[in-house]
Coordinates of C-alpha atoms in Angstrom, one line a residue:
Chain A
M1 CA -27.7 -42.7 -19.7
R2 CA -28.7 -42.6 -23.3
E3 CA -25.3 -42.8 -24.9
R4 CA -24.9 -46.4 -23.9
G5 CA -27.8 -48.7 -24.8
I6 CA -31.5 -48.4 -24.3
S7 CA -32.7 -45.6 -22.0
I8 CA -34.7 -46.5 -18.9
W9 CA -37.2 -43.9 -20.1
F10 CA -37.9 -46.2 -23.2
F11 CA -38.7 -49.1 -20.9
I12 CA -41.0 -46.8 -18.8
G13 CA -42.7 -45.6 -22.0
L14 CA -43.2 -49.2 -23.1
S15 CA -44.8 -50.1 -19.8
L16 CA -47.2 -47.1 -19.8
L17 CA -48.1 -47.8 -23.4
V18 CA -49.0 -51.5 -22.9
N19 CA -50.8 -50.8 -19.7
G20 CA -52.6 -47.9 -21.3
I21 CA -53.8 -50.0 -24.2
L22 CA -55.0 -52.8 -21.9
I23 CA -56.8 -50.4 -19.5
V24 CA -58.5 -48.4 -22.3
S25 CA -59.6 -51.6 -24.0
A26 CA -61.2 -52.8 -20.7
G27 CA -62.9 -49.5 -20.2
V28 CA -64.4 -49.3 -23.7
W29 CA -65.6 -52.9 -23.3
Q30 CA -67.3 -51.9 -20.1
I31 CA -69.1 -49.0 -21.7
F32 CA -70.8 -51.4 -24.1
N33 CA -71.1 -54.2 -21.6
P34 CA -71.8 -52.6 -18.2
P35 CA -70.9 -54.8 -15.2
A36 CA -73.6 -56.1 -12.9
N37 CA -71.8 -54.6 -9.8
P38 CA -70.0 -51.5 -11.0
V39 CA -67.4 -49.7 -9.0
V40 CA -68.2 -46.4 -7.3
L41 CA -68.2 -43.5 -9.8
F42 CA -68.4 -46.0 -12.7
R43 CA -70.2 -43.2 -14.7
L44 CA -66.9 -41.3 -14.9
H45 CA -65.3 -44.2 -16.8
A46 CA -62.0 -43.6 -15.1
N47 CA -60.4 -46.6 -16.9
V48 CA -61.0 -44.9 -20.3
W49 CA -59.5 -41.5 -19.5
W50 CA -56.8 -42.7 -17.1
G51 CA -55.8 -45.5 -19.5
A52 CA -55.7 -43.0 -22.4
T53 CA -53.5 -40.7 -20.4
L54 CA -51.0 -43.5 -19.7
L55 CA -51.2 -44.5 -23.4
V56 CA -50.4 -41.0 -24.7
F57 CA -47.5 -40.5 -22.2
G58 CA -46.2 -44.1 -23.0
L59 CA -46.3 -43.4 -26.7
M60 CA -44.5 -40.1 -26.3
Y61 CA -41.7 -41.7 -24.3
C62 CA -41.4 -44.7 -26.6
I63 CA -41.0 -42.3 -29.6
K64 CA -38.7 -39.9 -27.9
F65 CA -36.4 -42.5 -26.3
A66 CA -36.7 -45.2 -29.1
P67 CA -33.4 -47.2 -29.4
T68 CA -33.4 -46.4 -33.1
R69 CA -33.2 -42.6 -32.4
Q70 CA -30.1 -42.9 -30.2
G71 CA -26.6 -42.1 -31.0
Chain B
M1 CA -47.8 -53.2 10.9
I2 CA -49.2 -56.0 9.0
T3 CA -49.1 -59.2 11.1
A4 CA -49.8 -62.8 10.8
A5 CA -53.4 -62.2 12.1
A6 CA -54.1 -60.3 8.9
M7 CA -54.2 -63.5 6.9
Y8 CA -57.2 -64.8 8.8
V9 CA -59.3 -61.7 8.4
A10 CA -61.0 -62.3 5.1
P11 CA -60.6 -64.8 2.3
R12 CA -59.8 -62.1 -0.3
L13 CA -60.6 -58.5 -0.9
V14 CA -60.6 -58.3 -4.7
H15 CA -61.0 -60.5 -7.7
L16 CA -58.8 -60.0 -10.7
S17 CA -60.0 -60.1 -14.3
A18 CA -58.0 -61.4 -17.3
V19 CA -56.8 -57.9 -18.1
D20 CA -55.6 -57.4 -14.5
A21 CA -53.7 -60.7 -14.7
A22 CA -52.1 -59.6 -18.1
I23 CA -50.9 -56.3 -16.6
I24 CA -49.3 -58.1 -13.6
I25 CA -47.6 -60.7 -15.9
F26 CA -46.4 -58.0 -18.2
Y27 CA -44.8 -56.2 -15.3
F28 CA -42.8 -59.4 -14.2
A29 CA -41.7 -60.0 -17.8
L30 CA -40.5 -56.4 -18.2
V31 CA -38.4 -56.3 -15.0
L32 CA -36.7 -59.6 -16.0
T33 CA -36.1 -58.3 -19.5
I34 CA -34.4 -55.2 -18.1
G35 CA -32.2 -57.5 -15.9
F36 CA -31.2 -59.7 -18.8
Y37 CA -30.6 -56.7 -21.0
L38 CA -28.3 -55.0 -18.5
Q39 CA -26.3 -58.1 -17.8
R40 CA -23.8 -57.2 -20.5
R41 CA -23.2 -53.9 -18.7
A42 CA -22.3 -55.3 -15.3
N43 CA -18.8 -56.7 -15.9
T44 CA -16.6 -54.7 -13.6
G45 CA -16.9 -54.0 -9.9
E46 CA -17.6 -50.3 -10.6
D47 CA -20.4 -51.3 -12.9
F48 CA -22.0 -54.0 -10.8
F49 CA -21.8 -52.3 -7.4
M50 CA -21.9 -48.6 -8.3
A51 CA -23.9 -48.7 -11.6
G52 CA -20.8 -47.3 -13.3
R53 CA -21.3 -44.0 -11.3
E54 CA -23.1 -42.6 -14.4
M55 CA -26.7 -42.0 -13.2
T56 CA -28.3 -38.7 -13.9
A57 CA -29.7 -36.6 -11.0
W58 CA -33.3 -37.6 -12.0
I59 CA -32.6 -41.4 -12.1
A60 CA -30.6 -41.3 -8.9
G61 CA -33.2 -39.2 -7.2
L62 CA -36.2 -41.3 -8.2
S63 CA -34.4 -44.5 -7.3
F64 CA -33.3 -42.9 -4.0
L65 CA -37.0 -42.4 -3.1
S66 CA -38.3 -45.6 -4.7
A67 CA -35.9 -47.8 -2.6
N68 CA -37.8 -46.5 0.4
L69 CA -41.3 -46.6 -1.1
G70 CA -42.1 -50.2 -0.3
S71 CA -45.6 -51.4 -0.2
L72 CA -45.4 -51.9 3.5
E73 CA -44.8 -48.2 3.5
L74 CA -47.8 -47.5 1.2
M75 CA -50.2 -49.8 3.0
G76 CA -48.9 -49.3 6.5
W77 CA -49.1 -45.5 6.4
A78 CA -52.5 -45.5 4.7
A79 CA -53.6 -47.6 7.7
S80 CA -51.9 -45.2 10.1
A81 CA -53.7 -42.3 8.4
Y82 CA -57.1 -44.1 8.9
Q83 CA -56.1 -44.8 12.6
Y84 CA -54.3 -41.6 13.6
G85 CA -55.4 -39.0 10.9
I86 CA -53.2 -36.5 9.2
L87 CA -50.5 -36.9 11.9
A88 CA -49.1 -39.7 9.8
T89 CA -47.9 -37.1 7.3
H90 CA -45.1 -36.1 9.7
W91 CA -43.2 -39.2 8.6
Y92 CA -43.2 -37.8 5.0
W93 CA -42.6 -34.2 5.7
I94 CA -40.6 -33.3 8.9
G95 CA -39.6 -36.9 9.1
A96 CA -37.8 -36.8 5.7
I97 CA -37.5 -33.4 3.9
P98 CA -35.0 -31.6 6.2
A99 CA -32.8 -34.7 6.3
M100 CA -32.9 -35.1 2.6
L101 CA -31.9 -31.4 2.1
F102 CA -29.1 -31.8 4.7
L103 CA -27.8 -34.9 2.9
S104 CA -27.7 -33.0 -0.3
I105 CA -26.1 -29.8 0.7
V106 CA -23.9 -30.7 3.7
M107 CA -23.1 -34.5 3.7
M108 CA -23.1 -35.4 0.0
P109 CA -19.8 -33.7 -0.9
F110 CA -17.9 -35.8 1.7
Y111 CA -19.5 -39.1 0.6
Y112 CA -18.9 -38.3 -3.0
I113 CA -15.5 -36.7 -2.9
S114 CA -14.1 -39.5 -0.7
K115 CA -15.2 -41.9 -3.6
T116 CA -16.3 -44.4 -1.0
H117 CA -18.4 -47.5 -2.1
S118 CA -20.5 -47.4 1.0
V119 CA -21.3 -45.8 4.3
P120 CA -19.2 -48.3 6.2
G121 CA -16.5 -47.6 3.7
Y122 CA -16.6 -43.9 4.7
L123 CA -16.3 -44.9 8.4
R124 CA -13.1 -46.9 7.5
L125 CA -11.6 -43.8 5.8
R126 CA -12.6 -41.6 8.7
F127 CA -12.4 -43.8 11.8
G128 CA -10.6 -47.0 10.8
E129 CA -11.4 -50.7 10.4
S130 CA -13.1 -51.3 13.7
S131 CA -15.9 -48.8 13.1
R132 CA -16.3 -50.1 9.6
A133 CA -16.5 -53.7 10.7
L134 CA -19.1 -52.8 13.4
S135 CA -21.4 -50.9 11.1
A136 CA -20.9 -53.3 8.1
I137 CA -21.7 -56.5 10.0
S138 CA -24.7 -54.9 11.8
F139 CA -26.0 -53.4 8.5
A140 CA -25.6 -56.6 6.5
F141 CA -27.2 -58.8 9.2
M142 CA -30.2 -56.5 9.7
T143 CA -30.7 -55.8 5.9
V144 CA -31.3 -59.4 4.9
L145 CA -33.5 -59.9 8.0
M146 CA -35.6 -56.8 7.0
S147 CA -35.8 -58.0 3.5
G148 CA -37.2 -61.4 4.7
I149 CA -39.8 -59.6 6.8
N150 CA -40.8 -57.4 3.9
M151 CA -41.1 -60.6 1.7
Y152 CA -43.3 -62.3 4.3
S153 CA -45.4 -59.2 4.7
M154 CA -45.9 -59.0 0.9
A155 CA -46.9 -62.6 0.7
L156 CA -49.5 -62.0 3.5
V157 CA -50.9 -59.0 1.7
M158 CA -51.2 -61.0 -1.5
K159 CA -53.0 -63.7 0.4
V160 CA -55.4 -61.3 2.0
V161 CA -56.0 -59.1 -1.1
L162 CA -55.9 -61.7 -3.8
G163 CA -56.1 -65.0 -2.1
W164 CA -52.7 -66.1 -3.5
N165 CA -50.7 -68.9 -1.8
I166 CA -48.0 -67.5 0.5
N167 CA -45.3 -69.9 -0.8
F168 CA -46.1 -68.8 -4.4
S169 CA -45.8 -65.1 -3.6
I170 CA -42.5 -65.5 -1.6
W171 CA -40.8 -67.6 -4.3
V172 CA -42.0 -65.7 -7.4
S173 CA -41.1 -62.3 -6.0
S174 CA -37.8 -63.4 -4.5
L175 CA -36.6 -65.3 -7.5
T176 CA -37.5 -62.4 -9.8
V177 CA -35.6 -59.9 -7.6
A178 CA -32.6 -62.3 -7.3
A179 CA -32.6 -62.7 -11.1
Y180 CA -32.6 -59.1 -12.1
V181 CA -30.2 -57.9 -9.4
A182 CA -27.7 -60.8 -9.9
L183 CA -27.7 -60.2 -13.6
G184 CA -27.5 -56.5 -13.9
G185 CA -26.3 -55.4 -10.4
L186 CA -27.0 -52.0 -9.0
R187 CA -27.8 -50.6 -12.4
S188 CA -30.6 -53.1 -12.9
A189 CA -31.9 -52.4 -9.4
I190 CA -31.9 -48.7 -10.1
F191 CA -33.5 -49.0 -13.5
N192 CA -36.3 -51.2 -12.1
E193 CA -36.7 -48.9 -9.1
V194 CA -37.4 -45.9 -11.5
L195 CA -39.9 -48.1 -13.4
Q196 CA -41.5 -49.2 -10.2
F197 CA -41.7 -45.6 -9.0
I198 CA -43.7 -44.6 -12.1
L199 CA -46.0 -47.6 -11.8
I200 CA -46.6 -46.8 -8.1
W201 CA -47.8 -43.4 -9.1
A202 CA -49.8 -44.5 -12.1
G203 CA -51.5 -47.2 -10.1
A204 CA -52.2 -45.3 -6.9
L205 CA -52.9 -41.7 -8.0
L206 CA -56.4 -42.4 -9.2
V207 CA -57.7 -43.4 -5.7
P208 CA -57.3 -39.9 -4.1
I209 CA -58.6 -38.2 -7.3
L210 CA -61.8 -40.2 -7.4
G211 CA -62.0 -40.2 -3.6
L212 CA -62.0 -36.4 -3.5
I213 CA -64.6 -36.3 -6.2
E214 CA -66.8 -38.6 -4.2
A215 CA -66.2 -36.8 -0.9
G216 CA -67.0 -33.4 -2.6
G217 CA -63.6 -31.8 -2.1
W218 CA -61.2 -31.2 0.8
S219 CA -63.6 -29.0 2.8
N220 CA -66.4 -31.6 2.7
L221 CA -63.9 -34.4 3.4
K222 CA -62.9 -32.6 6.7
L223 CA -66.5 -32.2 7.7
Q224 CA -67.2 -35.9 7.1
I225 CA -64.0 -36.9 9.1
A226 CA -65.0 -34.6 11.9
R227 CA -68.4 -36.4 12.0
N228 CA -67.1 -40.0 11.7
A229 CA -63.9 -39.6 13.8
S230 CA -62.8 -36.2 15.2
T231 CA -61.6 -32.7 14.1
E232 CA -58.2 -33.6 15.5
Y233 CA -57.7 -36.0 12.6
T234 CA -57.1 -33.2 10.1
H235 CA -54.6 -31.1 12.1
L236 CA -50.9 -31.6 11.7
W237 CA -49.4 -29.5 14.6
S238 CA -52.2 -27.9 16.6
T239 CA -52.9 -31.0 18.7
L240 CA -49.3 -31.8 19.6
G241 CA -49.1 -29.5 22.7
S242 CA -49.8 -32.4 25.0
F243 CA -49.4 -36.2 24.9
D244 CA -53.1 -36.7 25.6
N245 CA -54.6 -34.3 23.0
N246 CA -53.9 -36.3 19.8
P247 CA -54.7 -39.8 18.5
M248 CA -50.9 -40.8 18.5
G249 CA -50.2 -39.9 22.1
I250 CA -47.2 -37.9 21.1
H251 CA -45.7 -34.5 22.0
W252 CA -44.3 -32.0 19.5
T253 CA -40.8 -32.4 21.0
G254 CA -40.8 -36.1 20.1
I255 CA -41.9 -35.2 16.5
V256 CA -39.4 -32.4 16.0
F257 CA -36.3 -33.8 17.8
G258 CA -36.9 -37.5 17.8
L259 CA -38.5 -38.0 14.4
G260 CA -37.5 -34.8 12.6
F261 CA -33.9 -34.8 13.7
V262 CA -32.5 -38.1 14.9
I263 CA -34.5 -40.8 13.3
S264 CA -35.0 -39.0 10.0
F265 CA -31.4 -37.8 9.7
G266 CA -30.2 -41.2 10.7
Y267 CA -32.2 -43.0 8.1
W268 CA -31.9 -40.6 5.1
T269 CA -28.3 -39.7 5.6
T270 CA -26.6 -42.9 6.8
D271 CA -28.8 -45.9 5.8
F272 CA -26.8 -47.3 2.9
L273 CA -29.9 -48.7 1.3
V274 CA -30.9 -45.2 0.2
V275 CA -27.4 -43.5 0.2
Q276 CA -26.1 -46.1 -2.3
R277 CA -28.5 -44.8 -5.0
V278 CA -27.0 -41.3 -4.7
L279 CA -23.4 -42.5 -4.7
A280 CA -24.1 -43.9 -8.2
A281 CA -24.7 -40.4 -9.6
Q282 CA -22.5 -39.2 -12.5
D283 CA -21.0 -36.1 -10.8
L284 CA -21.2 -34.2 -7.5
R285 CA -23.8 -31.8 -8.8
S286 CA -26.1 -34.7 -9.8
A287 CA -25.4 -36.4 -6.4
K288 CA -26.4 -33.2 -4.6
L289 CA -29.5 -32.7 -6.8
A290 CA -30.7 -36.3 -6.4
P291 CA -31.9 -36.1 -2.8
I292 CA -33.6 -32.8 -3.6
I293 CA -35.5 -34.4 -6.4
G294 CA -36.3 -37.3 -4.1
G295 CA -37.4 -34.8 -1.4
A296 CA -39.8 -32.9 -3.8
F297 CA -41.5 -36.2 -4.7
K298 CA -41.5 -37.3 -1.1
M299 CA -43.5 -34.3 -0.2
L300 CA -46.2 -35.4 -2.7
V301 CA -46.3 -39.1 -1.5
P302 CA -49.0 -38.3 1.2
F303 CA -51.3 -37.6 -1.6
I304 CA -51.3 -41.3 -2.6
V305 CA -50.8 -42.7 0.9
I306 CA -52.2 -40.5 3.6
L307 CA -55.2 -39.0 1.7
P308 CA -56.6 -42.5 0.8
G309 CA -56.5 -43.4 4.5
L310 CA -58.3 -40.1 5.4
L311 CA -60.8 -40.7 2.5
G312 CA -61.4 -44.2 4.0
L313 CA -62.6 -42.5 7.2
A314 CA -65.1 -40.5 5.2
V315 CA -66.5 -42.8 2.4
L316 CA -66.1 -46.4 3.4
P317 CA -69.4 -47.8 4.6
M318 CA -67.8 -50.1 7.2
K319 CA -65.7 -49.2 10.3
L320 CA -62.1 -50.5 10.1
T321 CA -60.6 -51.8 13.4
G322 CA -57.4 -53.2 14.8
E323 CA -56.4 -56.7 13.7
A324 CA -57.4 -58.5 16.8
M325 CA -60.9 -57.0 16.6
A326 CA -61.1 -57.7 12.9
V327 CA -60.2 -61.3 13.4
A328 CA -62.8 -61.7 16.2
T329 CA -65.6 -60.0 14.3
G330 CA -64.8 -61.1 10.7
G331 CA -64.5 -57.4 9.7
H332 CA -61.7 -55.4 8.0
S333 CA -58.6 -54.1 9.7
Y334 CA -56.9 -50.7 9.3
N335 CA -54.2 -52.4 7.1
E336 CA -56.8 -53.1 4.4
V337 CA -57.8 -49.5 3.8
L338 CA -55.7 -49.0 0.7
P339 CA -56.8 -52.3 -1.1
L340 CA -60.4 -51.5 -0.1
M341 CA -60.1 -48.1 -1.7
L342 CA -58.6 -49.6 -4.8
A343 CA -61.4 -52.1 -5.0
R344 CA -63.9 -49.3 -4.5
Y345 CA -62.9 -47.2 -7.5
C346 CA -60.9 -49.4 -9.8
G347 CA -62.5 -51.6 -12.4
P348 CA -60.8 -54.1 -14.7
G349 CA -57.3 -52.9 -15.8
L350 CA -57.1 -50.2 -13.2
L351 CA -57.3 -52.8 -10.5
G352 CA -54.4 -54.8 -12.1
L353 CA -52.4 -51.6 -12.3
G354 CA -53.1 -50.8 -8.6
I355 CA -52.0 -54.3 -7.6
T356 CA -49.0 -54.0 -9.8
A357 CA -48.1 -50.8 -7.9
L358 CA -48.2 -52.7 -4.6
I359 CA -46.1 -55.6 -6.0
A360 CA -43.7 -53.0 -7.5
G361 CA -43.4 -51.3 -4.1
F362 CA -42.5 -54.6 -2.4
M363 CA -40.0 -55.5 -5.1
S364 CA -38.2 -52.1 -5.1
G365 CA -37.8 -52.3 -1.4
M366 CA -36.5 -55.9 -1.5
A367 CA -34.1 -55.1 -4.4
G368 CA -32.8 -52.1 -2.5
N369 CA -32.0 -54.3 0.6
V370 CA -30.4 -57.0 -1.5
S371 CA -28.2 -54.7 -3.6
A372 CA -27.0 -52.7 -0.5
F373 CA -26.3 -56.0 1.3
T374 CA -24.3 -57.3 -1.7
T375 CA -22.1 -54.2 -1.8
V376 CA -21.5 -54.1 2.0
W377 CA -20.8 -57.8 2.2
T378 CA -18.4 -57.9 -0.8
Y379 CA -16.5 -54.7 -0.1
D380 CA -16.7 -54.1 3.6
I381 CA -16.8 -57.7 5.0
Y382 CA -15.5 -60.2 2.4
R383 CA -12.7 -58.0 0.8
A384 CA -11.9 -56.2 4.1
L385 CA -11.8 -59.2 6.5
I386 CA -11.7 -62.4 4.5
N387 CA -10.0 -62.1 1.1
P388 CA -8.3 -58.7 0.4
R389 CA -6.4 -59.8 -2.6
G390 CA -9.0 -61.0 -5.1
S391 CA -9.3 -59.7 -8.6
D392 CA -12.1 -57.3 -9.7
H393 CA -13.7 -60.1 -11.6
H394 CA -13.6 -62.3 -8.5
Y395 CA -15.5 -59.6 -6.5
V396 CA -18.1 -59.2 -9.2
N397 CA -18.7 -63.0 -9.1
M398 CA -18.9 -62.8 -5.3
G399 CA -21.5 -60.0 -5.7
R400 CA -23.6 -62.1 -8.0
W401 CA -23.5 -65.2 -5.7
C402 CA -24.0 -62.9 -2.7
T403 CA -27.2 -61.5 -4.3
I404 CA -28.6 -65.1 -4.6
F405 CA -27.4 -66.0 -1.1
G406 CA -28.9 -62.8 0.4
V407 CA -32.2 -63.6 -1.2
L408 CA -32.2 -67.1 0.1
I409 CA -31.4 -65.9 3.7
S410 CA -34.3 -63.5 3.2
V411 CA -36.6 -66.4 2.2
G412 CA -35.4 -68.3 5.2
T413 CA -36.2 -65.3 7.4
A414 CA -39.6 -65.1 5.8
Y415 CA -40.4 -68.7 6.8
L416 CA -39.0 -68.2 10.3
V417 CA -41.3 -65.2 10.8
M418 CA -44.2 -67.3 9.5
Q419 CA -43.6 -69.7 12.4
F420 CA -42.7 -67.1 15.0
A421 CA -44.6 -63.9 14.2
S422 CA -43.1 -62.0 17.2
I423 CA -39.7 -62.1 15.5
M424 CA -41.0 -59.4 13.2
D425 CA -41.4 -56.9 16.1
Y426 CA -38.0 -57.7 17.5
V427 CA -36.1 -57.4 14.2
Q428 CA -37.7 -54.0 13.5
A429 CA -36.7 -52.8 16.9
L430 CA -33.2 -54.1 16.3
F431 CA -32.9 -52.2 13.1
S432 CA -33.8 -49.0 14.9
F433 CA -31.0 -49.5 17.4
F434 CA -28.3 -48.9 14.9
I435 CA -29.6 -45.9 12.9
A436 CA -29.5 -43.1 15.5
P437 CA -26.0 -43.8 16.9
L438 CA -24.7 -44.3 13.3
F439 CA -25.9 -40.8 12.4
G440 CA -24.1 -39.4 15.5
T441 CA -20.8 -41.1 14.4
V442 CA -21.0 -40.1 10.8
I443 CA -22.0 -36.4 11.4
L444 CA -19.3 -35.9 13.9
G445 CA -16.8 -37.5 11.5
M446 CA -17.8 -35.2 8.8
L447 CA -18.1 -31.9 10.7
W448 CA -15.5 -32.2 13.6
K449 CA -11.8 -32.6 12.8
R450 CA -11.0 -33.5 16.4
A451 CA -13.1 -36.7 16.3
T452 CA -10.7 -39.7 16.5
G453 CA -10.9 -43.4 15.5
P454 CA -11.4 -44.7 19.0
G455 CA -13.9 -41.9 19.7
G456 CA -16.0 -42.9 16.6
F457 CA -15.9 -46.6 17.5
W458 CA -16.8 -46.3 21.2
G459 CA -19.5 -43.7 20.5
L460 CA -21.1 -46.0 17.9
L461 CA -20.9 -49.1 20.2
V462 CA -22.0 -47.4 23.4
G463 CA -24.8 -45.5 21.6
T464 CA -26.1 -48.8 20.1
L465 CA -25.9 -50.7 23.4
S466 CA -27.7 -47.9 25.2
S467 CA -30.5 -48.0 22.7
I468 CA -30.8 -51.8 23.2
G469 CA -30.6 -51.2 27.0
M470 CA -33.5 -48.7 27.0
W471 CA -35.6 -51.0 24.8
A472 CA -35.0 -53.9 27.2
W473 CA -35.7 -51.7 30.2
V474 CA -39.2 -50.7 28.9
K475 CA -39.9 -54.3 27.9
A476 CA -39.0 -55.6 31.4
D477 CA -40.7 -52.7 33.3
H478 CA -43.4 -50.7 31.4
G479 CA -43.1 -48.0 34.1
A480 CA -39.7 -47.1 32.7
L481 CA -41.6 -45.4 29.8
R482 CA -42.0 -42.3 31.9
Y483 CA -38.2 -41.9 32.0
V484 CA -37.4 -43.0 28.4
A485 CA -40.2 -41.2 26.7
L486 CA -40.8 -38.5 29.3
S487 CA -44.5 -39.6 29.8
A488 CA -46.3 -42.7 31.0
S489 CA -49.0 -41.9 28.4
A490 CA -46.5 -42.2 25.5
R491 CA -47.2 -44.9 22.9
D492 CA -44.9 -47.1 21.0
M493 CA -44.0 -44.5 18.3
A494 CA -43.2 -41.9 20.9
E495 CA -41.0 -44.4 22.8
N496 CA -39.0 -45.1 19.6
M497 CA -38.4 -41.5 19.0
Y498 CA -37.2 -40.6 22.4
R499 CA -35.0 -43.8 22.6
A500 CA -33.4 -42.7 19.3
L501 CA -32.8 -39.2 20.7
W502 CA -31.2 -40.5 23.9
S503 CA -29.0 -43.0 22.1
W504 CA -27.8 -40.3 19.6
I505 CA -27.0 -38.0 22.5
I506 CA -25.1 -40.8 24.3
C507 CA -23.2 -41.6 21.1
V508 CA -22.2 -38.0 20.6
L509 CA -21.1 -37.5 24.2
V510 CA -19.0 -40.7 24.3
T511 CA -17.4 -39.8 20.9
V512 CA -16.5 -36.4 22.2
V513 CA -15.1 -37.6 25.5
V514 CA -13.1 -40.4 24.0
S515 CA -11.8 -38.2 21.2
Y516 CA -10.4 -35.7 23.7
M517 CA -8.7 -38.6 25.5
T518 CA -7.0 -39.9 22.3
Q519 CA -4.6 -38.7 19.7
P520 CA -6.3 -36.9 16.7
K521 CA -5.5 -37.9 13.1
P522 CA -3.1 -35.6 11.2
I523 CA -5.0 -33.0 9.2
G524 CA -3.5 -34.3 6.0
E525 CA -5.3 -37.6 6.5
L526 CA -8.7 -35.9 6.8
E527 CA -8.6 -34.3 3.4
G528 CA -11.8 -35.2 1.4
L529 CA -13.5 -36.5 4.6
V530 CA -14.1 -33.6 7.0
Y531 CA -15.5 -30.1 6.7
G532 CA -12.8 -27.4 6.9
V533 CA -10.1 -29.5 5.3
T534 CA -11.9 -30.5 2.1
A535 CA -12.1 -28.4 -1.1
I536 CA -15.8 -28.4 -2.0
P537 CA -16.4 -27.2 -5.6
H538 CA -18.4 -24.0 -5.7
E539 CA -21.7 -23.7 -7.6
A540 CA -21.0 -20.2 -8.8
E541 CA -20.0 -21.3 -12.2
V542 CA -23.4 -22.7 -13.2
P543 CA -26.6 -20.7 -13.7
I544 CA -28.8 -20.3 -10.6
Y545 CA -31.5 -22.7 -11.8
Q546 CA -28.9 -25.5 -12.1
R547 CA -27.6 -25.0 -8.5
P548 CA -28.6 -27.6 -5.9
S549 CA -28.8 -24.9 -3.2
F550 CA -31.4 -23.0 -5.3
W551 CA -33.6 -26.1 -5.6
A552 CA -33.1 -27.0 -2.0
A553 CA -34.4 -23.6 -1.0
I554 CA -37.5 -24.0 -3.2
V555 CA -38.2 -27.4 -1.7
G556 CA -37.6 -26.0 1.8
V557 CA -40.1 -23.2 1.3
A558 CA -42.7 -25.6 -0.1
F559 CA -42.1 -27.8 3.0
V560 CA -42.8 -24.8 5.4
V561 CA -45.9 -23.7 3.4
L562 CA -47.4 -27.2 3.5
N563 CA -46.9 -27.5 7.2
I564 CA -48.6 -24.1 7.8
L565 CA -51.5 -24.9 5.5
F566 CA -52.3 -28.1 7.4
W567 CA -51.4 -26.8 10.8

């Protein structure tokens, strides 16, 4: 798939990267501004570590399958 | 099944923040961008309808699974897990894995070597025009109707979960799907299905992880389910010795032969909606590996679908009920278990991703229906019966317009269902009429040289009509259930499975009898279509870890181990 145009994996990386940035940002904001009605297990700050995981995978895929690295 | 009553249950389950809205809007922008980007690579019929036959095994495999992983699937089976317990897992394991492996190892060579564009196209090569016309027309008709039902169901879910206007949901989702499939064809549908697959996992995986943390692990979860429901809810096989001993009212013979053999093999090996993705693979080895990759991930889907339903039994403070009860009491229905679990654990951002996963599931299912309809209409109906002498460019244009036309029919169906909710049940039953006999016809065509054209056609027709007849018989006289499903205690799902089994047997018997009464095709005309007269490339020249049979064995062993673990 990579020899002709942008790889699907680049689009997936872009999606994970943008979603990861948005989710981590929301999680960090909530650490400093705790909500009045937190979700269950709020103390685990899932949006920070899950968002960070998506961000890291997204970044890896964006770099590995960047259109500028192809062909 | 999510029905019209669901929309009256609660005003909305969750409230989105600005971050959630941004994630959903970004998703729509990205799928449209992919469609526009791929437009320039969809100029020929091979590009538009078959994605250039250049998909890798991974892309074809993930797309194969994603086309089936609609949100109705996610929400419906999470609801079934809450209602019936772990028995719902059968639809993911025995109801899928053996069939996927069989498609890969036994059937794929014939589909791929024959270079057919579609399953009805294979029937033309093997049995002639009449069999192709029968299966193509029924498939095209049912596919757009199913797409409309899915569309309406998605709009209902968005109304219940987010409070969105039904018209807004129907038109935004349908126009987006129409745009990216009409622009980029099957390649665009497949690219977006892979993206949607990843988003479904990214959005849904956190619920079972956090749920297991809250429940205190699997052992504690089982104890809580035993306390809140019953110990039967966590056993896969041990309660299936009798129709009366399990929450589904089903016997193991129905699960093994009805679901595990006929329904599952019918759907995964002959429904063009899923088979089309594999036909787009770049070579035979990739085409054989794709269903195995899909099967490996299919085995994991219960983790994000069934487990949240089971966790709901343990951790949700309220008792979920059937929809009629939920409407009467103002409570929550089974169908809401997945959104309720999302809202329980997911704060801003994560909630948006979870809702995006649901929307992505709906859109991948809808795009799968529309792209399969477009191919069957253009190649198996329009070119075969209406205009056989058009240019390749003409058929591509027909495909683009057909995509838009198919979406508009789906929208019309969605509004029809909105007015007459019972249509939904009838159409779903209708869809099931065709699957089991079609499997009988295709499998005999592939494995039995003596099967003839008239045998294939009459087997398919009589098998389908017998399925309709059994359905109507039980509708008219509920007492007929003890003959069709072998027990008066059988429930709807059990009836579906036995009906499929009988209609498959009837199809096979009629095909065999008529074939022996008619003239067989010369062996030379069966080359590339039938076992025994087709040269199938051997795998010996590649290392063992690259062989489809090796990976099929690994997935098969994992399937057996999982069933024993949760016995």
